[in-house]
PDB file of C-alpha atoms in Angstrom:
ATOM      1  CA  UNK A   1      -4.811  11.537   9.188  1.00  0.00           C
ATOM      2  CA  UNK A   2      -6.019   8.136   8.331  1.00  0.00           C
ATOM      3  CA  UNK A   3      -7.114   6.727  11.400  1.00  0.00           C
ATOM      4  CA  UNK A   4      -4.428   4.386  11.400  1.00  0.00           C
ATOM      5  CA  UNK A   5      -2.389   4.757  14.307  1.00  0.00           C
ATOM      6  CA  UNK A   6       1.471   3.154  13.934  1.00  0.00           C
ATOM      7  CA  UNK A   7       4.017   3.541  17.656  1.00  0.00           C
ATOM      8  CA  UNK A   8       6.994   3.690  17.317  1.00  0.00           C
ATOM      9  CA  UNK A   9       7.727   5.853  14.457  1.00  0.00           C
ATOM     10  CA  UNK A  10      11.617   5.267  13.999  1.00  0.00           C
ATOM     11  CA  UNK A  11      13.358   2.645  15.816  1.00  0.00           C
ATOM     12  CA  UNK A  12      16.841   2.175  15.701  1.00  0.00           C
ATOM     13  CA  UNK A  13      18.190  -1.024  16.839  1.00  0.00           C
ATOM     14  CA  UNK A  14      21.072  -3.333  16.467  1.00  0.00           C
ATOM     15  CA  UNK A  15      21.545  -6.668  14.496  1.00  0.00           C
ATOM     16  CA  UNK A  16      21.163  -9.796  16.623  1.00  0.00           C
ATOM     17  CA  UNK A  17      17.405  -7.578  18.209  1.00  0.00           C
ATOM     18  CA  UNK A  18      14.299  -8.149  18.440  1.00  0.00           C
ATOM     19  CA  UNK A  19      11.231  -5.792  17.721  1.00  0.00           C
ATOM     20  CA  UNK A  20       7.795  -4.836  18.451  1.00  0.00           C
ATOM     21  CA  UNK A  21       6.077  -3.016  15.737  1.00  0.00           C
ATOM     22  CA  UNK A  22       2.566  -2.099  16.989  1.00  0.00           C
ATOM     23  CA  UNK A  23      -0.609  -1.020  15.209  1.00  0.00           C
ATOM     24  CA  UNK A  24      -3.617   0.090  15.858  1.00  0.00           C
ATOM     25  CA  UNK A  25      -6.112   0.262  12.840  1.00  0.00           C
ATOM     26  CA  UNK A  26      -9.023   2.956  12.315  1.00  0.00           C
ATOM     27  CA  UNK A  27     -12.555   2.723  14.000  1.00  0.00           C
ATOM     28  CA  UNK A  28     -14.879  -0.186  13.556  1.00  0.00           C
ATOM     29  CA  UNK A  29     -12.416  -2.005  10.553  1.00  0.00           C
ATOM     30  CA  UNK A  30     -11.554  -6.104  11.325  1.00  0.00           C
ATOM     31  CA  UNK A  31      -8.849  -6.388   8.915  1.00  0.00           C
ATOM     32  CA  UNK A  32      -5.287  -5.457  10.019  1.00  0.00           C
ATOM     33  CA  UNK A  33      -2.501  -5.965   7.236  1.00  0.00           C
ATOM     34  CA  UNK A  34       1.673  -5.604   7.276  1.00  0.00           C
ATOM     35  CA  UNK A  35       3.610  -4.009   4.600  1.00  0.00           C
ATOM     36  CA  UNK A  36       6.966  -3.765   3.978  1.00  0.00           C
ATOM     37  CA  UNK A  37       8.371  -1.028   1.943  1.00  0.00           C
ATOM     38  CA  UNK A  38      12.094  -1.266   1.474  1.00  0.00           C
ATOM     39  CA  UNK A  39      14.337   0.149  -1.786  1.00  0.00           C
ATOM     40  CA  UNK A  40      15.173  -3.099  -3.090  1.00  0.00           C
ATOM     41  CA  UNK A  41      11.992  -4.755  -2.734  1.00  0.00           C
ATOM     42  CA  UNK A  42       9.486  -2.195  -2.883  1.00  0.00           C
ATOM     43  CA  UNK A  43       6.213  -2.614  -1.357  1.00  0.00           C
ATOM     44  CA  UNK A  44       5.443  -5.936  -0.372  1.00  0.00           C
ATOM     45  CA  UNK A  45       2.118  -7.561   1.761  1.00  0.00           C
ATOM     46  CA  UNK A  46       3.377  -9.396   4.557  1.00  0.00           C
ATOM     47  CA  UNK A  47       0.646 -10.927   6.864  1.00  0.00           C
ATOM     48  CA  UNK A  48      -2.806  -9.883   7.356  1.00  0.00           C
ATOM     49  CA  UNK A  49      -5.788 -10.337   9.751  1.00  0.00           C
ATOM     50  CA  UNK A  50      -9.639 -10.644  10.178  1.00  0.00           C
ATOM     51  CA  UNK A  51     -10.663  -9.672  13.700  1.00  0.00           C
ATOM     52  CA  UNK A  52      -8.372 -11.605  15.336  1.00  0.00           C
ATOM     53  CA  UNK A  53      -7.462 -14.911  13.990  1.00  0.00           C
ATOM     54  CA  UNK A  54      -4.585 -14.956  10.380  1.00  0.00           C
ATOM     55  CA  UNK A  55      -6.146 -14.213   6.923  1.00  0.00           C
ATOM     56  CA  UNK A  56      -3.506 -14.543   4.403  1.00  0.00           C
ATOM     57  CA  UNK A  57       0.658 -14.601   4.733  1.00  0.00           C
ATOM     58  CA  UNK A  58       2.780 -13.313   1.665  1.00  0.00           C
ATOM     59  CA  UNK A  59       6.367 -12.785   1.642  1.00  0.00           C
ATOM     60  CA  UNK A  60       6.808 -12.623   5.600  1.00  0.00           C
ATOM     61  CA  UNK A  61       9.806 -14.603   6.747  1.00  0.00           C
ATOM     62  CA  UNK A  62      10.190 -17.020   9.593  1.00  0.00           C
ATOM     63  CA  UNK A  63      12.080 -14.575  12.140  1.00  0.00           C
ATOM     64  CA  UNK A  64       8.346 -12.284  11.660  1.00  0.00           C
ATOM     65  CA  UNK A  65       5.528 -12.899  14.151  1.00  0.00           C
ATOM     66  CA  UNK A  66       2.744 -11.255  14.306  1.00  0.00           C
ATOM     67  CA  UNK A  67      -1.080 -11.427  15.839  1.00  0.00           C
ATOM     68  CA  UNK A  68      -4.474  -8.872  16.445  1.00  0.00           C
ATOM     69  CA  UNK A  69      -5.516  -8.973  20.174  1.00  0.00           C
ATOM     70  CA  UNK A  70      -9.318  -9.395  20.801  1.00  0.00           C
ATOM     71  CA  UNK A  71      -9.394  -5.179  21.270  1.00  0.00           C
ATOM     72  CA  UNK A  72      -8.148  -5.948  17.433  1.00  0.00           C
ATOM     73  CA  UNK A  73      -4.919  -3.763  18.310  1.00  0.00           C
ATOM     74  CA  UNK A  74      -1.780  -5.646  16.160  1.00  0.00           C
ATOM     75  CA  UNK A  75       1.585  -6.313  16.737  1.00  0.00           C
ATOM     76  CA  UNK A  76       4.550  -7.377  14.288  1.00  0.00           C
ATOM     77  CA  UNK A  77       7.360  -8.868  16.451  1.00  0.00           C
ATOM     78  CA  UNK A  78      11.210  -9.140  14.400  1.00  0.00           C
ATOM     79  CA  UNK A  79      13.878 -11.324  15.447  1.00  0.00           C
ATOM     80  CA  UNK A  80      17.482 -11.813  14.829  1.00  0.00           C
ATOM     81  CA  UNK A  81      17.179  -8.786  13.083  1.00  0.00           C
ATOM     82  CA  UNK A  82      19.533  -8.151  10.469  1.00  0.00           C
ATOM     83  CA  UNK A  83      20.935  -5.219   7.749  1.00  0.00           C
ATOM     84  CA  UNK A  84      18.414  -6.262   5.288  1.00  0.00           C
ATOM     85  CA  UNK A  85      15.254  -5.914   7.663  1.00  0.00           C
ATOM     86  CA  UNK A  86      15.343  -2.062   7.590  1.00  0.00           C
ATOM     87  CA  UNK A  87      12.619  -0.755   6.184  1.00  0.00           C
ATOM     88  CA  UNK A  88       9.443   1.361   6.537  1.00  0.00           C
ATOM     89  CA  UNK A  89       7.284  -0.753   8.347  1.00  0.00           C
ATOM     90  CA  UNK A  90       3.509  -0.187   7.355  1.00  0.00           C
ATOM     91  CA  UNK A  91       0.452  -1.118   9.136  1.00  0.00           C
ATOM     92  CA  UNK A  92      -3.393  -0.859   7.312  1.00  0.00           C
ATOM     93  CA  UNK A  93      -6.746  -2.054   8.029  1.00  0.00           C
ATOM     94  CA  UNK A  94     -10.323  -1.826   6.468  1.00  0.00           C
ATOM     95  CA  UNK A  95     -13.799  -2.807   7.243  1.00  0.00           C
ATOM     96  CA  UNK A  96     -14.020  -6.094   6.051  1.00  0.00           C
ATOM     97  CA  UNK A  97     -11.724  -9.037   4.916  1.00  0.00           C
ATOM     98  CA  UNK A  98     -11.892  -8.371   0.872  1.00  0.00           C
ATOM     99  CA  UNK A  99     -13.917  -6.151  -0.870  1.00  0.00           C
ATOM    100  CA  UNK A 100     -12.637  -3.064   1.016  1.00  0.00           C
ATOM    101  CA  UNK A 101     -10.144   0.214   0.957  1.00  0.00           C
ATOM    102  CA  UNK A 102      -7.294  -0.310   3.039  1.00  0.00           C
ATOM    103  CA  UNK A 103      -6.074   2.722   4.663  1.00  0.00           C
ATOM    104  CA  UNK A 104      -2.109   2.713   6.486  1.00  0.00           C
ATOM    105  CA  UNK A 105      -0.626   4.197   9.011  1.00  0.00           C
ATOM    106  CA  UNK A 106       2.179   6.779   9.014  1.00  0.00           C
ATOM    107  CA  UNK A 107       4.840   3.293   9.196  1.00  0.00           C
ATOM    108  CA  UNK A 108       7.064   2.215  11.204  1.00  0.00           C
ATOM    109  CA  UNK A 109      11.145   3.135  10.304  1.00  0.00           C
ATOM    110  CA  UNK A 110      13.255   0.470  11.460  1.00  0.00           C
ATOM    111  CA  UNK A 111      17.254   1.038  11.134  1.00  0.00           C
ATOM    112  CA  UNK A 112      19.216  -2.011  12.199  1.00  0.00           C
ATOM    113  CA  UNK A 113      22.654  -1.042  12.539  1.00  0.00           C
TER     114      UNK A 113
ATOM    115  CA  UNK B   1       2.037 -14.331 -12.209  1.00  0.00           C
ATOM    116  CA  UNK B   2      -0.175 -11.217 -10.970  1.00  0.00           C
ATOM    117  CA  UNK B   3       1.949  -8.122 -11.610  1.00  0.00           C
ATOM    118  CA  UNK B   4       1.797  -4.427 -11.438  1.00  0.00           C
ATOM    119  CA  UNK B   5       3.964  -2.780 -13.754  1.00  0.00           C
ATOM    120  CA  UNK B   6       4.274   1.226 -13.440  1.00  0.00           C
ATOM    121  CA  UNK B   7       7.645   2.027 -16.337  1.00  0.00           C
ATOM    122  CA  UNK B   8       7.626   5.671 -15.421  1.00  0.00           C
ATOM    123  CA  UNK B   9       9.971   5.678 -12.504  1.00  0.00           C
ATOM    124  CA  UNK B  10      10.139   9.637 -12.816  1.00  0.00           C
ATOM    125  CA  UNK B  11       7.887  12.472 -15.108  1.00  0.00           C
ATOM    126  CA  UNK B  12       7.699  16.162 -14.469  1.00  0.00           C
ATOM    127  CA  UNK B  13       5.154  18.652 -15.608  1.00  0.00           C
ATOM    128  CA  UNK B  14       3.926  22.358 -14.942  1.00  0.00           C
ATOM    129  CA  UNK B  15       2.105  23.430 -12.357  1.00  0.00           C
ATOM    130  CA  UNK B  16      -1.796  23.485 -13.444  1.00  0.00           C
ATOM    131  CA  UNK B  17      -1.301  21.065 -15.833  1.00  0.00           C
ATOM    132  CA  UNK B  18      -2.926  17.515 -16.069  1.00  0.00           C
ATOM    133  CA  UNK B  19      -0.996  14.805 -16.097  1.00  0.00           C
ATOM    134  CA  UNK B  20      -0.846  10.660 -16.147  1.00  0.00           C
ATOM    135  CA  UNK B  21       0.514   8.259 -14.459  1.00  0.00           C
ATOM    136  CA  UNK B  22       0.511   4.264 -16.068  1.00  0.00           C
ATOM    137  CA  UNK B  23       0.086   1.254 -14.472  1.00  0.00           C
ATOM    138  CA  UNK B  24      -0.322  -1.729 -16.836  1.00  0.00           C
ATOM    139  CA  UNK B  25      -1.795  -5.610 -14.395  1.00  0.00           C
ATOM    140  CA  UNK B  26      -1.388  -8.834 -15.599  1.00  0.00           C
ATOM    141  CA  UNK B  27      -4.240 -11.097 -13.855  1.00  0.00           C
ATOM    142  CA  UNK B  28      -6.642 -13.753 -14.984  1.00  0.00           C
ATOM    143  CA  UNK B  29      -8.635 -13.254 -12.580  1.00  0.00           C
ATOM    144  CA  UNK B  30     -12.726 -12.198 -13.867  1.00  0.00           C
ATOM    145  CA  UNK B  31     -12.534  -9.863 -10.736  1.00  0.00           C
ATOM    146  CA  UNK B  32      -9.965  -7.775  -9.038  1.00  0.00           C
ATOM    147  CA  UNK B  33     -10.212  -4.285  -7.130  1.00  0.00           C
ATOM    148  CA  UNK B  34      -7.256  -1.745  -8.853  1.00  0.00           C
ATOM    149  CA  UNK B  35      -6.445   1.128  -5.975  1.00  0.00           C
ATOM    150  CA  UNK B  36      -3.587   4.871  -6.696  1.00  0.00           C
ATOM    151  CA  UNK B  37      -2.136   5.941  -3.434  1.00  0.00           C
ATOM    152  CA  UNK B  38      -0.036   8.993  -3.074  1.00  0.00           C
ATOM    153  CA  UNK B  39       3.302   8.705  -1.085  1.00  0.00           C
ATOM    154  CA  UNK B  40       4.577  12.268  -0.119  1.00  0.00           C
ATOM    155  CA  UNK B  41       8.053  12.926   0.912  1.00  0.00           C
ATOM    156  CA  UNK B  42       6.871  12.510   4.675  1.00  0.00           C
ATOM    157  CA  UNK B  43       6.812   8.566   3.846  1.00  0.00           C
ATOM    158  CA  UNK B  44       3.114   8.031   4.153  1.00  0.00           C
ATOM    159  CA  UNK B  45       0.542   6.323   2.063  1.00  0.00           C
ATOM    160  CA  UNK B  46      -2.589   7.863   1.155  1.00  0.00           C
ATOM    161  CA  UNK B  47      -5.639   6.255  -0.780  1.00  0.00           C
ATOM    162  CA  UNK B  48      -6.525   8.118  -3.743  1.00  0.00           C
ATOM    163  CA  UNK B  49      -8.970   6.731  -5.892  1.00  0.00           C
ATOM    164  CA  UNK B  50     -10.135   2.587  -6.830  1.00  0.00           C
ATOM    165  CA  UNK B  51     -12.351   1.009  -9.037  1.00  0.00           C
ATOM    166  CA  UNK B  52     -13.358  -2.783  -9.206  1.00  0.00           C
ATOM    167  CA  UNK B  53     -12.558  -4.649 -12.211  1.00  0.00           C
ATOM    168  CA  UNK B  54     -16.529  -4.676 -13.225  1.00  0.00           C
ATOM    169  CA  UNK B  55     -17.173  -0.974 -12.459  1.00  0.00           C
ATOM    170  CA  UNK B  56     -18.690   0.700 -16.271  1.00  0.00           C
ATOM    171  CA  UNK B  57     -17.277   4.025 -15.232  1.00  0.00           C
ATOM    172  CA  UNK B  58     -13.790   5.651 -14.694  1.00  0.00           C
ATOM    173  CA  UNK B  59     -13.370   6.442 -10.872  1.00  0.00           C
ATOM    174  CA  UNK B  60     -13.168   9.375 -10.228  1.00  0.00           C
ATOM    175  CA  UNK B  61     -12.432  11.785  -6.682  1.00  0.00           C
ATOM    176  CA  UNK B  62     -11.858  15.250  -6.728  1.00  0.00           C
ATOM    177  CA  UNK B  63      -9.324  15.740  -9.351  1.00  0.00           C
ATOM    178  CA  UNK B  64      -8.475  12.742  -9.234  1.00  0.00           C
ATOM    179  CA  UNK B  65      -9.657  10.708 -12.368  1.00  0.00           C
ATOM    180  CA  UNK B  66      -9.050   5.979 -13.430  1.00  0.00           C
ATOM    181  CA  UNK B  67      -8.364   5.944 -17.270  1.00  0.00           C
ATOM    182  CA  UNK B  68     -10.046   2.185 -17.040  1.00  0.00           C
ATOM    183  CA  UNK B  69      -8.902   0.175 -20.354  1.00  0.00           C
ATOM    184  CA  UNK B  70      -9.900  -3.395 -19.055  1.00  0.00           C
ATOM    185  CA  UNK B  71      -8.763  -5.263 -22.598  1.00  0.00           C
ATOM    186  CA  UNK B  72      -5.416  -3.326 -22.175  1.00  0.00           C
ATOM    187  CA  UNK B  73      -4.706  -3.829 -18.653  1.00  0.00           C
ATOM    188  CA  UNK B  74      -4.606  -0.599 -18.055  1.00  0.00           C
ATOM    189  CA  UNK B  75      -5.502   2.262 -15.136  1.00  0.00           C
ATOM    190  CA  UNK B  76      -3.795   4.795 -15.862  1.00  0.00           C
ATOM    191  CA  UNK B  77      -4.120   8.328 -12.926  1.00  0.00           C
ATOM    192  CA  UNK B  78      -4.504  11.386 -14.341  1.00  0.00           C
ATOM    193  CA  UNK B  79      -4.345  14.461 -12.120  1.00  0.00           C
ATOM    194  CA  UNK B  80      -5.698  17.102 -13.342  1.00  0.00           C
ATOM    195  CA  UNK B  81      -4.604  21.095 -12.285  1.00  0.00           C
ATOM    196  CA  UNK B  82      -1.440  19.780 -10.850  1.00  0.00           C
ATOM    197  CA  UNK B  83      -0.439  21.566  -7.792  1.00  0.00           C
ATOM    198  CA  UNK B  84       2.983  22.117  -5.587  1.00  0.00           C
ATOM    199  CA  UNK B  85       1.290  19.588  -3.580  1.00  0.00           C
ATOM    200  CA  UNK B  86       0.896  17.010  -5.880  1.00  0.00           C
ATOM    201  CA  UNK B  87       4.717  15.952  -5.847  1.00  0.00           C
ATOM    202  CA  UNK B  88       5.176  12.631  -4.520  1.00  0.00           C
ATOM    203  CA  UNK B  89       5.752   9.255  -5.282  1.00  0.00           C
ATOM    204  CA  UNK B  90       2.236   7.436  -6.853  1.00  0.00           C
ATOM    205  CA  UNK B  91       1.289   3.777  -6.092  1.00  0.00           C
ATOM    206  CA  UNK B  92      -0.293   1.756  -8.440  1.00  0.00           C
ATOM    207  CA  UNK B  93      -2.128  -0.868  -6.913  1.00  0.00           C
ATOM    208  CA  UNK B  94      -4.052  -4.588  -6.946  1.00  0.00           C
ATOM    209  CA  UNK B  95      -6.172  -6.681  -5.306  1.00  0.00           C
ATOM    210  CA  UNK B  96      -6.509 -10.226  -6.932  1.00  0.00           C
ATOM    211  CA  UNK B  97      -9.398 -11.636  -6.385  1.00  0.00           C
ATOM    212  CA  UNK B  98      -9.429 -15.061  -3.456  1.00  0.00           C
ATOM    213  CA  UNK B  99      -9.726 -15.102   0.178  1.00  0.00           C
ATOM    214  CA  UNK B 100      -7.939 -12.005   1.208  1.00  0.00           C
ATOM    215  CA  UNK B 101      -7.877  -8.417   0.771  1.00  0.00           C
ATOM    216  CA  UNK B 102      -4.318  -8.005  -0.142  1.00  0.00           C
ATOM    217  CA  UNK B 103      -2.667  -5.529  -2.142  1.00  0.00           C
ATOM    218  CA  UNK B 104      -0.006  -5.689  -4.900  1.00  0.00           C
ATOM    219  CA  UNK B 105       2.044  -3.322  -5.596  1.00  0.00           C
ATOM    220  CA  UNK B 106       4.077  -1.727  -8.335  1.00  0.00           C
ATOM    221  CA  UNK B 107       7.092   0.372  -8.229  1.00  0.00           C
ATOM    222  CA  UNK B 108       6.281   3.639  -8.119  1.00  0.00           C
ATOM    223  CA  UNK B 109       6.532   6.688 -10.127  1.00  0.00           C
ATOM    224  CA  UNK B 110       7.714   9.834  -8.501  1.00  0.00           C
ATOM    225  CA  UNK B 111       6.273  13.579  -9.809  1.00  0.00           C
ATOM    226  CA  UNK B 112       6.848  16.453  -9.526  1.00  0.00           C
ATOM    227  CA  UNK B 113       5.175  19.823  -9.866  1.00  0.00           C
ATOM    228  CA  UNK B 114       7.061  22.296 -11.020  1.00  0.00           C
ATOM    229  CA  UNK B 115       6.366  25.752 -10.124  1.00  0.00           C
TER     230      UNK B 115
END
């Protein structure tokens, strides 16, 4: 158990819908990262937050947004869902913004029908 | 472009033998970090080992060691005394230098340990 929690574990929804994925980092970690794992794209970095502020953006679609709250938990919002958004979404956390090891949560498996 | 390449899509190893999973990377950054993660069939990503670009010695963590050859830009994972529970997908990742800790992942290698 990495100490990173993600909810829900599984999510099935329809095209055009909006979902919210939630992540709680390890105790004491200030950085949260979101990654998407799909069969065609592999593991891709989406976005990083550090202590409530956006730190870096990767290949995140405009239909996707995220935030980190004062209690350091983070939410990833996916809207206008398409079939191709079906993937495993990971949250990871680390103590600092740069050099530290990232520990991953169990992931949220999203299926868009 | 910064990139991680894992050329072995799948590998087999006999239980109790050692196995090497290959990883090469491409970066012009002077400072970077290299990681290996394990993803069992259950889906979670488990951190295994880390090597910094300036580390003089190869990293080791229990049965895992990282064979770091900086001039060749390779960071191969060596698993000694393979166990059935080592059957999983293994990902090599690089953290470039810069203002973020984002990781760039390779495509992964599936390892199957035979009894």
